[in-house]
C-alpha atoms as a printed R data frame, in Angstrom:
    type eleno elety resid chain resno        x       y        z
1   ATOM     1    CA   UNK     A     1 -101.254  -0.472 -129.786
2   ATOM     2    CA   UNK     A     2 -100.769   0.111 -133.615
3   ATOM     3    CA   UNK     A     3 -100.188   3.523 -134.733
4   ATOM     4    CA   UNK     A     4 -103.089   5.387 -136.155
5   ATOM     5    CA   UNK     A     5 -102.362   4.517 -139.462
6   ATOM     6    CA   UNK     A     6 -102.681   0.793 -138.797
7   ATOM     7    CA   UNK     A     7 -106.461   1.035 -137.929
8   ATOM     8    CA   UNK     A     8 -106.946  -0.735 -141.633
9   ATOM     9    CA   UNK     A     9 -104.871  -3.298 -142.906
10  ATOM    10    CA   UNK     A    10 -104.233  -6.133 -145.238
11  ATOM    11    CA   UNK     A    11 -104.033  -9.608 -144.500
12  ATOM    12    CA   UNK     A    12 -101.857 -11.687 -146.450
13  ATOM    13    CA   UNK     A    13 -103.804 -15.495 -147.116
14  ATOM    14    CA   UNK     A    14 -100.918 -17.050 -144.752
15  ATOM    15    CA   UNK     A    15 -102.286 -14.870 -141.777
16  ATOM    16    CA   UNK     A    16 -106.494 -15.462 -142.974
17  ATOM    17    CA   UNK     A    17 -105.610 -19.192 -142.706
18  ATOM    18    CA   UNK     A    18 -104.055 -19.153 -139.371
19  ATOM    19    CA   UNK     A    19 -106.225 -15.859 -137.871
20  ATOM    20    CA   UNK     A    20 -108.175 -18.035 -135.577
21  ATOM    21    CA   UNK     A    21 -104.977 -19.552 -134.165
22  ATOM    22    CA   UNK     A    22 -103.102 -15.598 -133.833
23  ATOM    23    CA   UNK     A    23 -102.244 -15.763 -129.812
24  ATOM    24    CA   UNK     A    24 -101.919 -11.827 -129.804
25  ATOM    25    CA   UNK     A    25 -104.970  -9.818 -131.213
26  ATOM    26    CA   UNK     A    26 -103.710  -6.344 -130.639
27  ATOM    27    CA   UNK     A    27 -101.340  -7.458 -133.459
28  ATOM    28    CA   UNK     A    28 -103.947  -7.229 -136.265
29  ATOM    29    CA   UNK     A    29 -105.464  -3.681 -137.429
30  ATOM    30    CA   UNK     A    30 -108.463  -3.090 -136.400
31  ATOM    31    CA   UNK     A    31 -109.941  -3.343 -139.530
32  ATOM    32    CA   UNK     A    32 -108.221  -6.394 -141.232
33  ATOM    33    CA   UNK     A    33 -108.619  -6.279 -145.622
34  ATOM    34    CA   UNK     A    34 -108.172  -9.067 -147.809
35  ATOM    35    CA   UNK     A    35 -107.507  -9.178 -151.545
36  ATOM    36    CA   UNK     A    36 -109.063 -10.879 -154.043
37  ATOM    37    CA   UNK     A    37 -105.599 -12.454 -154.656
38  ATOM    38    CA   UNK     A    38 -106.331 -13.618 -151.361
39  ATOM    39    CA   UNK     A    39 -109.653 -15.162 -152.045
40  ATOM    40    CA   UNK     A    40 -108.348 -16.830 -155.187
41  ATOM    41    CA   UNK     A    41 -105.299 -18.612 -153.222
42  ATOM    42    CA   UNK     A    42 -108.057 -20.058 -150.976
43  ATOM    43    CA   UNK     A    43 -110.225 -20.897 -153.332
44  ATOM    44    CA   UNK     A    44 -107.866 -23.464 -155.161
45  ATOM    45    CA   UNK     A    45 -107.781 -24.912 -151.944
46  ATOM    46    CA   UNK     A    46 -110.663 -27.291 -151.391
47  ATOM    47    CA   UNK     A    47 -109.937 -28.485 -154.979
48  ATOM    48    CA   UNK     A    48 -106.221 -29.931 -154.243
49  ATOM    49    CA   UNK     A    49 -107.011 -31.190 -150.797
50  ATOM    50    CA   UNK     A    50 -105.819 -34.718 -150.554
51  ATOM    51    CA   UNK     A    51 -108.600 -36.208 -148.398
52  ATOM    52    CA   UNK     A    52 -112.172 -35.291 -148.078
53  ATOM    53    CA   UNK     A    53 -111.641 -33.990 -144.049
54  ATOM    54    CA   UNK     A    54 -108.857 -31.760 -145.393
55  ATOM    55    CA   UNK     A    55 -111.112 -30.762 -148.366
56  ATOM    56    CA   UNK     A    56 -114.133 -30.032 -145.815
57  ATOM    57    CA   UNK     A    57 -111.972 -27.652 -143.570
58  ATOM    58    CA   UNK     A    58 -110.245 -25.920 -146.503
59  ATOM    59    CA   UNK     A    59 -113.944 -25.312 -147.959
60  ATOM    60    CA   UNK     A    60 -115.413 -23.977 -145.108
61  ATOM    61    CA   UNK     A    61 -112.605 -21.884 -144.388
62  ATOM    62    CA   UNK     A    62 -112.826 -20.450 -148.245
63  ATOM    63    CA   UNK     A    63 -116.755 -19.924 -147.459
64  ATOM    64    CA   UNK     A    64 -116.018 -17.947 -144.275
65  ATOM    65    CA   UNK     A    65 -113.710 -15.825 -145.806
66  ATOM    66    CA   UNK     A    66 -116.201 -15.168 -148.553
67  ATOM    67    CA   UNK     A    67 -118.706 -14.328 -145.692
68  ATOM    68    CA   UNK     A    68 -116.735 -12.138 -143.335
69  ATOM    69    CA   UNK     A    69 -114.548  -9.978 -146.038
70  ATOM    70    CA   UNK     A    70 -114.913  -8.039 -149.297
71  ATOM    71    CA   UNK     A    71 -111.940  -8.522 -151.066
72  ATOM    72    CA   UNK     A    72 -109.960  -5.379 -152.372
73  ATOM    73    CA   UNK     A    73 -109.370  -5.702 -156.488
74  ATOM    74    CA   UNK     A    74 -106.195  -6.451 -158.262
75  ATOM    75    CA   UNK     A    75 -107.346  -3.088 -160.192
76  ATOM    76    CA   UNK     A    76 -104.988  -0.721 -162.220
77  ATOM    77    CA   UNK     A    77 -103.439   1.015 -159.652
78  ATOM    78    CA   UNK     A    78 -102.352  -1.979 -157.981
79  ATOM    79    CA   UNK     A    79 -101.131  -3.510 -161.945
80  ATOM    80    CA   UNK     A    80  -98.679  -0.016 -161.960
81  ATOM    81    CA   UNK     A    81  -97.654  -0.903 -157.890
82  ATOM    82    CA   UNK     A    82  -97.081  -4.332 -159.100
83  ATOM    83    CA   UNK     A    83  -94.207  -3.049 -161.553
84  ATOM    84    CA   UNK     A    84  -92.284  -1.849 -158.426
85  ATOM    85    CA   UNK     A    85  -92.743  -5.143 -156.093
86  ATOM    86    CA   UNK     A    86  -91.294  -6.902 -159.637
87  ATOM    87    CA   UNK     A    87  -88.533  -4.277 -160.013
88  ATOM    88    CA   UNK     A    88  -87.308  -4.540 -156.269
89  ATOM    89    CA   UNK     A    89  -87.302  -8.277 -155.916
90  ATOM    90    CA   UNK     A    90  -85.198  -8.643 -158.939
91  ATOM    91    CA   UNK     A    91  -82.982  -5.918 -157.431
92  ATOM    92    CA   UNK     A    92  -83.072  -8.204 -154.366
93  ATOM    93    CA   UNK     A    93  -82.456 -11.506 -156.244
94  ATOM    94    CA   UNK     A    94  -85.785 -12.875 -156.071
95  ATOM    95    CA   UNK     A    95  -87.961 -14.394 -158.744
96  ATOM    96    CA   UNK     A    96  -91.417 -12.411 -159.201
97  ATOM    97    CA   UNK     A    97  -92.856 -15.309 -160.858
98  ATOM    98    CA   UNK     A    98  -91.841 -17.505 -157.749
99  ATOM    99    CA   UNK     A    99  -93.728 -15.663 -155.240
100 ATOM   100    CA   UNK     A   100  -96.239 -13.900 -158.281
101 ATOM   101    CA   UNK     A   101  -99.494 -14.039 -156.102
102 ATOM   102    CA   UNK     A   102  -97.479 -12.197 -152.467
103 ATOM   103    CA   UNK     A   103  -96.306  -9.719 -155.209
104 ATOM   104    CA   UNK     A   104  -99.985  -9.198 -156.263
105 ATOM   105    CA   UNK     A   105 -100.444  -8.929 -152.610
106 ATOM   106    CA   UNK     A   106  -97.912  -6.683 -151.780
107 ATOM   107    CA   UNK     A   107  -98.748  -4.115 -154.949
108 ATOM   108    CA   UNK     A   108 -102.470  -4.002 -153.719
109 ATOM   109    CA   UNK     A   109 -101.528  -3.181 -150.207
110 ATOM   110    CA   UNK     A   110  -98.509  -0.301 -151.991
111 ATOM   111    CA   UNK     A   111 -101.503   1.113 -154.465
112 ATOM   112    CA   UNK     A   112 -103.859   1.578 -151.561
113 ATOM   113    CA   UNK     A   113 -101.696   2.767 -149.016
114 ATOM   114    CA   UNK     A   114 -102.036   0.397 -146.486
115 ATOM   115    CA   UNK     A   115  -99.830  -1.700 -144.202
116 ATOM   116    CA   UNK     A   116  -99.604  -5.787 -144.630
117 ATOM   117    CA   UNK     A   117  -99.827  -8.200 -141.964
118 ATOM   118    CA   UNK     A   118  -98.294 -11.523 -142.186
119 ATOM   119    CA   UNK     A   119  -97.017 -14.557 -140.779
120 ATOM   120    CA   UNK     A   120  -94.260 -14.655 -142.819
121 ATOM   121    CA   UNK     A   121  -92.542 -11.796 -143.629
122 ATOM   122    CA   UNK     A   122  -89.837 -13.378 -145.342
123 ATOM   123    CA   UNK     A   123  -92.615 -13.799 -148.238
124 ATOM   124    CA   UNK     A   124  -92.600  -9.992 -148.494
125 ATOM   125    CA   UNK     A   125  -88.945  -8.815 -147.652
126 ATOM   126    CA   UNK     A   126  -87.315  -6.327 -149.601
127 ATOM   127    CA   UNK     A   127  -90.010  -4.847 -151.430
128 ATOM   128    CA   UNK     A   128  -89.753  -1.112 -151.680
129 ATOM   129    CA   UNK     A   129  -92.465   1.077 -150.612
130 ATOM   130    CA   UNK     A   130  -94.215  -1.454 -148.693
131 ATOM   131    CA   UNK     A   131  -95.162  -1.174 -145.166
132 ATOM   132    CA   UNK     A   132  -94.942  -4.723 -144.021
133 ATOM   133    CA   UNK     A   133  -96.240  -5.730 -140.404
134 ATOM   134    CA   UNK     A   134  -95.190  -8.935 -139.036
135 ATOM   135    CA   UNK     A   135  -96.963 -11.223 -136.944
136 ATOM   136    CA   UNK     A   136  -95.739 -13.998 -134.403
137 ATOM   137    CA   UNK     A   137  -96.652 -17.146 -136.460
138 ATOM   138    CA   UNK     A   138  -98.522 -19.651 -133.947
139 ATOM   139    CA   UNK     A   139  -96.462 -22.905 -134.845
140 ATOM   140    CA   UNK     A   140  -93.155 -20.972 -134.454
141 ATOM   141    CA   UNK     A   141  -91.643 -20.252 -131.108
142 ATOM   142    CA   UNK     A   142  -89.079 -16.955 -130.666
C-alpha cells in the first residue's frame, strides 16, 4: 500500500500509454493526475502515426485521456519549479532541452507537491526535490 501521501499522483505520458497494460494496480495512487504536458505529448500522436491502424489506436487513446482526466496546467508555479528540474539535470550532465517535456513534467508534479509515477524512471533521475515513484514497465522483465 502507498503511503498516505501517495493517495494523488501524477502520471507521466509513458505510464497513461501503457496504464491498461500495468500488471500491479496497487502501484498507481489512488487518484492518478495528468498534465497538460501530458495531453500535448499524446496529442501529436495520431498526427505522426505511420499507418492509419496505428493512427486509429493513438487517437482513441488521446480521446480517452481527454475523457477520463483533467489535466493539471504548466502554470507559474510549475515555470519557477521548472528552473530547478533545469538546474539539477545540468548539475547531473543532462540536457534540459533533450528531455524538455519530462522536465515540464517533473516541475508540475515539484510545484504541486505531488509524487510521479512512471515507467521509466531513468527519464526523471536526478532531479532534486522530486518524489519520483517507479513502476514495473510491462514489456520489461526484473
Amino acid at each position: 500500500m502507498l503511503p498516505a501521501e501517495s493517495k494523488r499522483g501524477i502520471l507521466d505520458t509513458s505510464t497513461v500509454i501503457l496504464l491498461e497494460r500495468i500488471a500491479d494496480a496497487s502501484s498507481l495512487p489512488d487518484e492518478p493526475l495528468i498534465t497538460s504536458v501530458t495531453l500535448a505529448e499524446l496529442s501529436v500522436g495520431p498526427l505522426v502515426a505511420t499507418t492509419p491502424q496505428e493512427q486509429a489506436i493513438r487517437q482513441m487513446r488521446l480521446q480517452q485521456v481527454e475523457a477520463d482526466f483533467r489535466p493539471l496546467p504548466f502554470d507559474a508555479a510549475a515555470a519557477r519549479a521548472f528552473g530547478q528540474v533545469a538546474a539539477s539535470l545540468r548539475r547531473g550532465g543532462r540536457s534540459t532541452t533533450a528531455r524538455a517535456y519530462d522536465a515540464m513534467i517533473a516541475a508540475i508534479a515539484i510545484a504541486r507537491a505531488l509524487p510521479l509515477f512512471t515507467c521509466n524512471p531513468a527519464d526523471f533521475s536526478r532531479i532534486d526535490g522530486l518524489d519520483l515513484r517507479a513502476i514495473d514497465h510491462p514489456d520489461r522483465t526484473s
